[in-house]
PDB file of C-alpha atoms in Angstrom:
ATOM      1  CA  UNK A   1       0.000   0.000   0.000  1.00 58.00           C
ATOM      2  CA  UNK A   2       1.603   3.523  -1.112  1.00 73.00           C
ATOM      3  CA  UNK A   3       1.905   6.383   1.565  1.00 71.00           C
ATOM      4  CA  UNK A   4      -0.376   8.225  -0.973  1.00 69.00           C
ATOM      5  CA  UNK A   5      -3.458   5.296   0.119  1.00 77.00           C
ATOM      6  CA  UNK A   6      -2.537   5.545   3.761  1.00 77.00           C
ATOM      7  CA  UNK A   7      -2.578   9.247   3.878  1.00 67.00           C
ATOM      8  CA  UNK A   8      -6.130   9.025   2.197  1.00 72.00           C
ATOM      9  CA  UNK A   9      -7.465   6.755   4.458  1.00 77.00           C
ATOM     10  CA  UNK A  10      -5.870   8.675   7.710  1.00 72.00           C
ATOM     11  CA  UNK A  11      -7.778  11.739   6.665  1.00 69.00           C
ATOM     12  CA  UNK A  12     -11.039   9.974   6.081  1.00 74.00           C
ATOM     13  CA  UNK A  13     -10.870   8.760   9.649  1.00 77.00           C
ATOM     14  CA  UNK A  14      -9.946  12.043  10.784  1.00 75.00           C
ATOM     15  CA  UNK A  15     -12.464  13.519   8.954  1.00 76.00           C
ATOM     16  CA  UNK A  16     -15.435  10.962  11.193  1.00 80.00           C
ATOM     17  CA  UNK A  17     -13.810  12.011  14.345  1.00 83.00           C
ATOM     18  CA  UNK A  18     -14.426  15.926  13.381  1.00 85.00           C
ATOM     19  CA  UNK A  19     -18.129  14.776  13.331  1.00 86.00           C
ATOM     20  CA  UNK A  20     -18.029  13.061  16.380  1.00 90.00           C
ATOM     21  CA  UNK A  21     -16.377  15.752  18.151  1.00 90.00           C
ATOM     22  CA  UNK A  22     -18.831  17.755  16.731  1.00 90.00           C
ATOM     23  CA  UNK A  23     -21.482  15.962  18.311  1.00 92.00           C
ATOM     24  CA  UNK A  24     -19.746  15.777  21.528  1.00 92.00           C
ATOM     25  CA  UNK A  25     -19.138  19.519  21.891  1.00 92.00           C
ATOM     26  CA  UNK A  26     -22.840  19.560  21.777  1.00 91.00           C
ATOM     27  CA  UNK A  27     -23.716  17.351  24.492  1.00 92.00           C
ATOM     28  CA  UNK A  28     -24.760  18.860  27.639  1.00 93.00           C
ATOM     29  CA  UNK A  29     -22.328  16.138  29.802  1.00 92.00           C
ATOM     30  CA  UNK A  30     -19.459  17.988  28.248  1.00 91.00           C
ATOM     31  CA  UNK A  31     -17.416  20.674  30.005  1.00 90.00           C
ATOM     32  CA  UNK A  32     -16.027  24.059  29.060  1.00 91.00           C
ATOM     33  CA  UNK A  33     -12.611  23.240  28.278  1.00 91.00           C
ATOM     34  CA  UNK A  34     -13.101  20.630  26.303  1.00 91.00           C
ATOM     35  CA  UNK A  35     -15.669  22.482  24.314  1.00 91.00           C
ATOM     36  CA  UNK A  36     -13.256  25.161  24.009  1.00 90.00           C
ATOM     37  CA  UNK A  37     -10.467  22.754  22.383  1.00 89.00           C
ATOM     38  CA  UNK A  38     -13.291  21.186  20.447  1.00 89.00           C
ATOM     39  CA  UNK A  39     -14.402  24.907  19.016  1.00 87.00           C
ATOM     40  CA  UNK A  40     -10.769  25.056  18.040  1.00 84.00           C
ATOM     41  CA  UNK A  41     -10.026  22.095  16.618  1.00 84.00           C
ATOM     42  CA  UNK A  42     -13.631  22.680  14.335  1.00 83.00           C
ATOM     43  CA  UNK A  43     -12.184  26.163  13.240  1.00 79.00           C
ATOM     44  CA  UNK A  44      -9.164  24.743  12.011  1.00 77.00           C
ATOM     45  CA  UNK A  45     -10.815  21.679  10.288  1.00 76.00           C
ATOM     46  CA  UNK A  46     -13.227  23.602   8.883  1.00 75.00           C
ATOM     47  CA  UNK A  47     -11.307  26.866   7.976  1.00 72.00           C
ATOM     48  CA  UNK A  48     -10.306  27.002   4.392  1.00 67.00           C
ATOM     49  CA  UNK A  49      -6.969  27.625   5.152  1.00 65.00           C
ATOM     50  CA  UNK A  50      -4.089  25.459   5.990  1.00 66.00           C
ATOM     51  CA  UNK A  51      -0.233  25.831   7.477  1.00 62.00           C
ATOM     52  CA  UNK A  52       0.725  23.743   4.783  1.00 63.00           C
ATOM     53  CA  UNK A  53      -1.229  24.134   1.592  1.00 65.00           C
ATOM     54  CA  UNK A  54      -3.675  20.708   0.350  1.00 66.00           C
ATOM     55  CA  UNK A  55      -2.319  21.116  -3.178  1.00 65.00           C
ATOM     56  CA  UNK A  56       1.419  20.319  -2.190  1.00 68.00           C
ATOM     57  CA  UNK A  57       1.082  16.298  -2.673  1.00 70.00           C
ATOM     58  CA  UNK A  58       1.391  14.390   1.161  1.00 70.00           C
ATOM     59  CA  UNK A  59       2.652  17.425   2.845  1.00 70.00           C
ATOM     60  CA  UNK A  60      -0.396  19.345   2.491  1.00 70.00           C
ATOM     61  CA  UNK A  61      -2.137  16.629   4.414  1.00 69.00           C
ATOM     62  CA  UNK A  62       0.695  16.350   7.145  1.00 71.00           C
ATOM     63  CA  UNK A  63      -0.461  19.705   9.434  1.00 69.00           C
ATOM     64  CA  UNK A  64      -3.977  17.607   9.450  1.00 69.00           C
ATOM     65  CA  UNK A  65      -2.216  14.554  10.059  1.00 71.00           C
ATOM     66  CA  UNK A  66      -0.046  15.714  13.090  1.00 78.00           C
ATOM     67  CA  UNK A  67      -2.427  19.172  14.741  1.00 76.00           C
ATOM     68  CA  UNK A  68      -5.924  18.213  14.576  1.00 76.00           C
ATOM     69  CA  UNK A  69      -5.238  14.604  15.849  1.00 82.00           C
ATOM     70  CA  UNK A  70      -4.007  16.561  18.524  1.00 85.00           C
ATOM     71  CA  UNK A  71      -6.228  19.081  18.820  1.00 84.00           C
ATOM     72  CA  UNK A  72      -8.948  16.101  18.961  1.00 85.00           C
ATOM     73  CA  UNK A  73      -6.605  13.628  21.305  1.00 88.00           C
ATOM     74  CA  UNK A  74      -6.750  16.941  23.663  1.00 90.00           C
ATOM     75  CA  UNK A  75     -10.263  17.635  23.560  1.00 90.00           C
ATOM     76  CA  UNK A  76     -11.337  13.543  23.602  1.00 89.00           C
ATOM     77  CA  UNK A  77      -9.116  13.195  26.843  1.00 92.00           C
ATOM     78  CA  UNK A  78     -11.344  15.431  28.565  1.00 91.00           C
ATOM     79  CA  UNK A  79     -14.468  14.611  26.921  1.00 92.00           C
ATOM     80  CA  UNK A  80     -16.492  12.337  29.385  1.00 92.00           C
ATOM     81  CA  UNK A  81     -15.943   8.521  27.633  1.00 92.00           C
ATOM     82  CA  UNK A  82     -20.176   8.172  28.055  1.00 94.00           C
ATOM     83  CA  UNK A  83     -20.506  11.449  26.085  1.00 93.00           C
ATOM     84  CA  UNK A  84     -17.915  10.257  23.415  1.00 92.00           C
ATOM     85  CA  UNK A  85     -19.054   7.059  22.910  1.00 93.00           C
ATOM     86  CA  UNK A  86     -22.232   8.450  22.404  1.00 93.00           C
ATOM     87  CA  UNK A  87     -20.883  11.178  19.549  1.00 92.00           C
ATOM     88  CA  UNK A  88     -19.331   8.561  18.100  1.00 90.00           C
ATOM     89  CA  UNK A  89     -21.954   6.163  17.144  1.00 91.00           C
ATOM     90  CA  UNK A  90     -24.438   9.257  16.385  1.00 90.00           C
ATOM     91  CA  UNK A  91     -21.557  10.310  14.022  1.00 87.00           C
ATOM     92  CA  UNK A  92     -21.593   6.667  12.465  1.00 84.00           C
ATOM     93  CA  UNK A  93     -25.873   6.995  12.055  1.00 88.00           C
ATOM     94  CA  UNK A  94     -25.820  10.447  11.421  1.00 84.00           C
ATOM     95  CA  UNK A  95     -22.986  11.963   9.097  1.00 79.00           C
ATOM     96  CA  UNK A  96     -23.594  15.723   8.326  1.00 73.00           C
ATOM     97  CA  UNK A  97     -20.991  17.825   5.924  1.00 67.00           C
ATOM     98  CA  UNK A  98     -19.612  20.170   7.675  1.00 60.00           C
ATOM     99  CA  UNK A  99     -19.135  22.786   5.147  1.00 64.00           C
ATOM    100  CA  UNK A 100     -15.541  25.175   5.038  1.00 63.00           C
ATOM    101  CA  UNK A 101     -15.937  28.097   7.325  1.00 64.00           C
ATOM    102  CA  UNK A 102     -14.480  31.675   6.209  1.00 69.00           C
ATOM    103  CA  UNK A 103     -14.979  32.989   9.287  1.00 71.00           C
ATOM    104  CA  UNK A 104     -13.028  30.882  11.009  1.00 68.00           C
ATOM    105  CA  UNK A 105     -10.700  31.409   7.734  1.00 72.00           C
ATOM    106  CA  UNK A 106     -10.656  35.121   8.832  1.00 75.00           C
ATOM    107  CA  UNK A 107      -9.976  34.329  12.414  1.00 75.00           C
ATOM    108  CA  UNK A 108      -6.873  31.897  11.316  1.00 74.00           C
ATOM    109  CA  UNK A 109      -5.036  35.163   9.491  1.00 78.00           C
ATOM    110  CA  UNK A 110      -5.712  37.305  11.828  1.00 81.00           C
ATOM    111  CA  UNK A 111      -3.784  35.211  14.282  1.00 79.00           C
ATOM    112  CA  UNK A 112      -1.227  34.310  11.979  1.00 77.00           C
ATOM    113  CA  UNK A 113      -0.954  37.839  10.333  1.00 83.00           C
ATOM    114  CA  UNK A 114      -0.358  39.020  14.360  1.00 86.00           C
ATOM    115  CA  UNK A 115       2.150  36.294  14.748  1.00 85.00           C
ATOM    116  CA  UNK A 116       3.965  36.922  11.978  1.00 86.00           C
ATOM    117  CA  UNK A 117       3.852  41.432  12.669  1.00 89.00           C
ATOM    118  CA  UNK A 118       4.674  40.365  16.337  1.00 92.00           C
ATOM    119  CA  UNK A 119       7.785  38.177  15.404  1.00 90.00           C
ATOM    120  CA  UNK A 120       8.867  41.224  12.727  1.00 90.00           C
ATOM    121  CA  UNK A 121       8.956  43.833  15.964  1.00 92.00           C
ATOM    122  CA  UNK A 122      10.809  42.176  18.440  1.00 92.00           C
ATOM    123  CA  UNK A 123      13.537  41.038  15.877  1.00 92.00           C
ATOM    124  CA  UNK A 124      13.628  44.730  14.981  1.00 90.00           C
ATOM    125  CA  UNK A 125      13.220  45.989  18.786  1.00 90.00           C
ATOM    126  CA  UNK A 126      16.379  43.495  19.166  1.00 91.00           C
ATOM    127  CA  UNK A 127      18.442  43.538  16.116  1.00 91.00           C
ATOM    128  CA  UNK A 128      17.475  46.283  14.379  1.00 87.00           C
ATOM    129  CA  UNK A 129      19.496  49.155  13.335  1.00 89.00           C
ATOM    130  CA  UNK A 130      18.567  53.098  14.918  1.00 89.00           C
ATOM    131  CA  UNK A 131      16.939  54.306  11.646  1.00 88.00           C
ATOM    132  CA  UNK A 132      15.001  51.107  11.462  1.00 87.00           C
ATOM    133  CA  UNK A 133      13.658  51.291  14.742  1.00 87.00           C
ATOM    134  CA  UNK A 134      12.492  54.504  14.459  1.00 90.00           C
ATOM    135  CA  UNK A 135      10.609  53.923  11.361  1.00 90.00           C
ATOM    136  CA  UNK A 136       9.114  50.571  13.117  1.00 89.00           C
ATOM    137  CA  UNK A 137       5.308  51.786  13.068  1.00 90.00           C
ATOM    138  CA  UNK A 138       5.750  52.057   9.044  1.00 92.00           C
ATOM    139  CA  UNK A 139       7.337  48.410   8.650  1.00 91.00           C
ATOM    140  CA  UNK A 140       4.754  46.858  10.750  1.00 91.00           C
ATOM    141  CA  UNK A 141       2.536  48.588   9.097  1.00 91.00           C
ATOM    142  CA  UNK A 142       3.606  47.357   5.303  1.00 92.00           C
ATOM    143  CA  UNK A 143       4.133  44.284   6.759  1.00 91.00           C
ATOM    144  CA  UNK A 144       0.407  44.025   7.969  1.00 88.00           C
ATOM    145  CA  UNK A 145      -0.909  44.990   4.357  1.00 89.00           C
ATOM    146  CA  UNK A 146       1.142  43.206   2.146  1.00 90.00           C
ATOM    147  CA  UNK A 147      -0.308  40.381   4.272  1.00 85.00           C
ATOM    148  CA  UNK A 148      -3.710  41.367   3.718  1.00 84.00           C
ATOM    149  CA  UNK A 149      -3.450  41.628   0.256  1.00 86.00           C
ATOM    150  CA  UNK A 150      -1.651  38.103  -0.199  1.00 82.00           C
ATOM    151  CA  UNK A 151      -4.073  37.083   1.936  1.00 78.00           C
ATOM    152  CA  UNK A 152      -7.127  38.619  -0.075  1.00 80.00           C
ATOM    153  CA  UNK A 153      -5.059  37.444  -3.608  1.00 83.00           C
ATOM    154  CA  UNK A 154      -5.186  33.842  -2.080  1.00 75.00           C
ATOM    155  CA  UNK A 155      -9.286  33.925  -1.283  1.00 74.00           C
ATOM    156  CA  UNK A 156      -9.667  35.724  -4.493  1.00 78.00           C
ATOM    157  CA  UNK A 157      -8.109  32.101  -6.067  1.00 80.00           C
ATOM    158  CA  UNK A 158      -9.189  29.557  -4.007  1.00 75.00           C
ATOM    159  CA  UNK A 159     -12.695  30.965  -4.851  1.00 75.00           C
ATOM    160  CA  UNK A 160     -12.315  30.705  -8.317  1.00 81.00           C
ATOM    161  CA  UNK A 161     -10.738  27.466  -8.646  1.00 79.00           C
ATOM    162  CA  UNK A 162     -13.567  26.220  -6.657  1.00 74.00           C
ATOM    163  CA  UNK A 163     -16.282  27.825  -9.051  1.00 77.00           C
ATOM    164  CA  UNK A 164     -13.923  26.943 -11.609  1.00 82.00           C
ATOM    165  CA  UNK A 165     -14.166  23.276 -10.787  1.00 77.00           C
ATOM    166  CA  UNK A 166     -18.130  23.392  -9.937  1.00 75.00           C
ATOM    167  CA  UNK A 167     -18.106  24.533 -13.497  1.00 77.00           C
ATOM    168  CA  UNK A 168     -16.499  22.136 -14.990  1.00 76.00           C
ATOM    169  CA  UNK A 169     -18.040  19.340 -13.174  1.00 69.00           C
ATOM    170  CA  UNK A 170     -21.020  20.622 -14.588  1.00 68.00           C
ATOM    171  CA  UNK A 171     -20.152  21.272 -18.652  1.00 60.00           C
ATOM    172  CA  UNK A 172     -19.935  17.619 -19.696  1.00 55.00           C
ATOM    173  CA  UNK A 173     -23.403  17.100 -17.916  1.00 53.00           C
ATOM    174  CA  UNK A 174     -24.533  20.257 -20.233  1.00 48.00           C
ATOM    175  CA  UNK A 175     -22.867  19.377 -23.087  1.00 46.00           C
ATOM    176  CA  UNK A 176     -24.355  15.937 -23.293  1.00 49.00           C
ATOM    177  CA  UNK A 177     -28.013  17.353 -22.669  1.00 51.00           C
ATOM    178  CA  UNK A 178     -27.544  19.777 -25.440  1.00 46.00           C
ATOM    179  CA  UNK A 179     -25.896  17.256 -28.036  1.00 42.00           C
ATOM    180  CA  UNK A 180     -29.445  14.500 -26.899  1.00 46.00           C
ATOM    181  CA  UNK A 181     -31.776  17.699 -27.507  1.00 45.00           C
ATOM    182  CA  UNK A 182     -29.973  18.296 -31.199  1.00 47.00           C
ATOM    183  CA  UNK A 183     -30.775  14.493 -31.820  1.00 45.00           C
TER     184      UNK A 183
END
């Protein structure tokens, strides 16, 4: 069996243990915290945006392989066994799609874009040179934008790919209907 299989078939387990943990974040036996984690781990599964990219072949699937598993391990080891046992089976009888969230999308920059400005000051606050210092506010100010825009160029695409692809799923189904109606 190729890595390429295995990968596949981690990720469609994964993907059943979202639902479940769904489910169990919903049940009144579970706590706080572990509704907390389980809001977290959601917002990353469900957020359209990854650390690693799914296009790049089996690395794109390694941040889902090795953070939600341990987002979920988290939240399941605090997750009352009754009330998980019980989210798992209704996830077994009851699948839903969970559908990609772009709010959660938005909430995943905005960490990552404060992060990333945060990391940017205190290498300049430590390394930088006089001049650079005092012009800090501008820097971190670029920085921030030219992050929004990437970030804004990379919706921009992934939304139309995605129509892109609903499109084309759809075009042989036209074409054949128009080519029976000529008939």
């Amino acid at each position: 069996m190729s890595a390429w299989v295995w990968l596949k078939g981690q990720v469609k387990k994964l993907k059943r243990s979202i639902t479940a943990l769904y489910y169990a974040a919903h049940d009144p036996r579970t706590g706080w915290l572990p509704r907390i984690l389980a809001a977290i781990a959601l917002a990353y599964a469900l957020s359209p945006l990854d650390l690693i990219p799914d296009f790049i072949p089996v690395l794109g699937m390694i941040d889902d392989l090795l953070i939600l598993p341990g987002l979920i391990w988290l939240a399941v080891w605090l997750i009352l066994p009754e009330a998980w046992e019980s989210a798992k089976e209704r996830a077994e009888r009851e699948p839903i799609r969970l559908r990609e969230n772009w709010v959660a999308a938005v909430c995943v920059f905005i960490v990552w874009d404060s992060l990333a400005v945060y990391v940017l000051y205190m290498v300049t606050r430590s390394y930088g040179s006089a001049s650079l210092q005092d012009n800090m506010i501008l820097l971190l100010a670029a920085t921030g934008g030219i992050l929004v825009l990437c970030e804004i160029t990379w919706n921009v695409w992934k939304l139309k790919s995605e129509a892109r692809q609903e499109s084309d799923a759809r075009t042989p189904d036209a074409m054949e209907e128009g080519l029976l109606s000529q008939a």
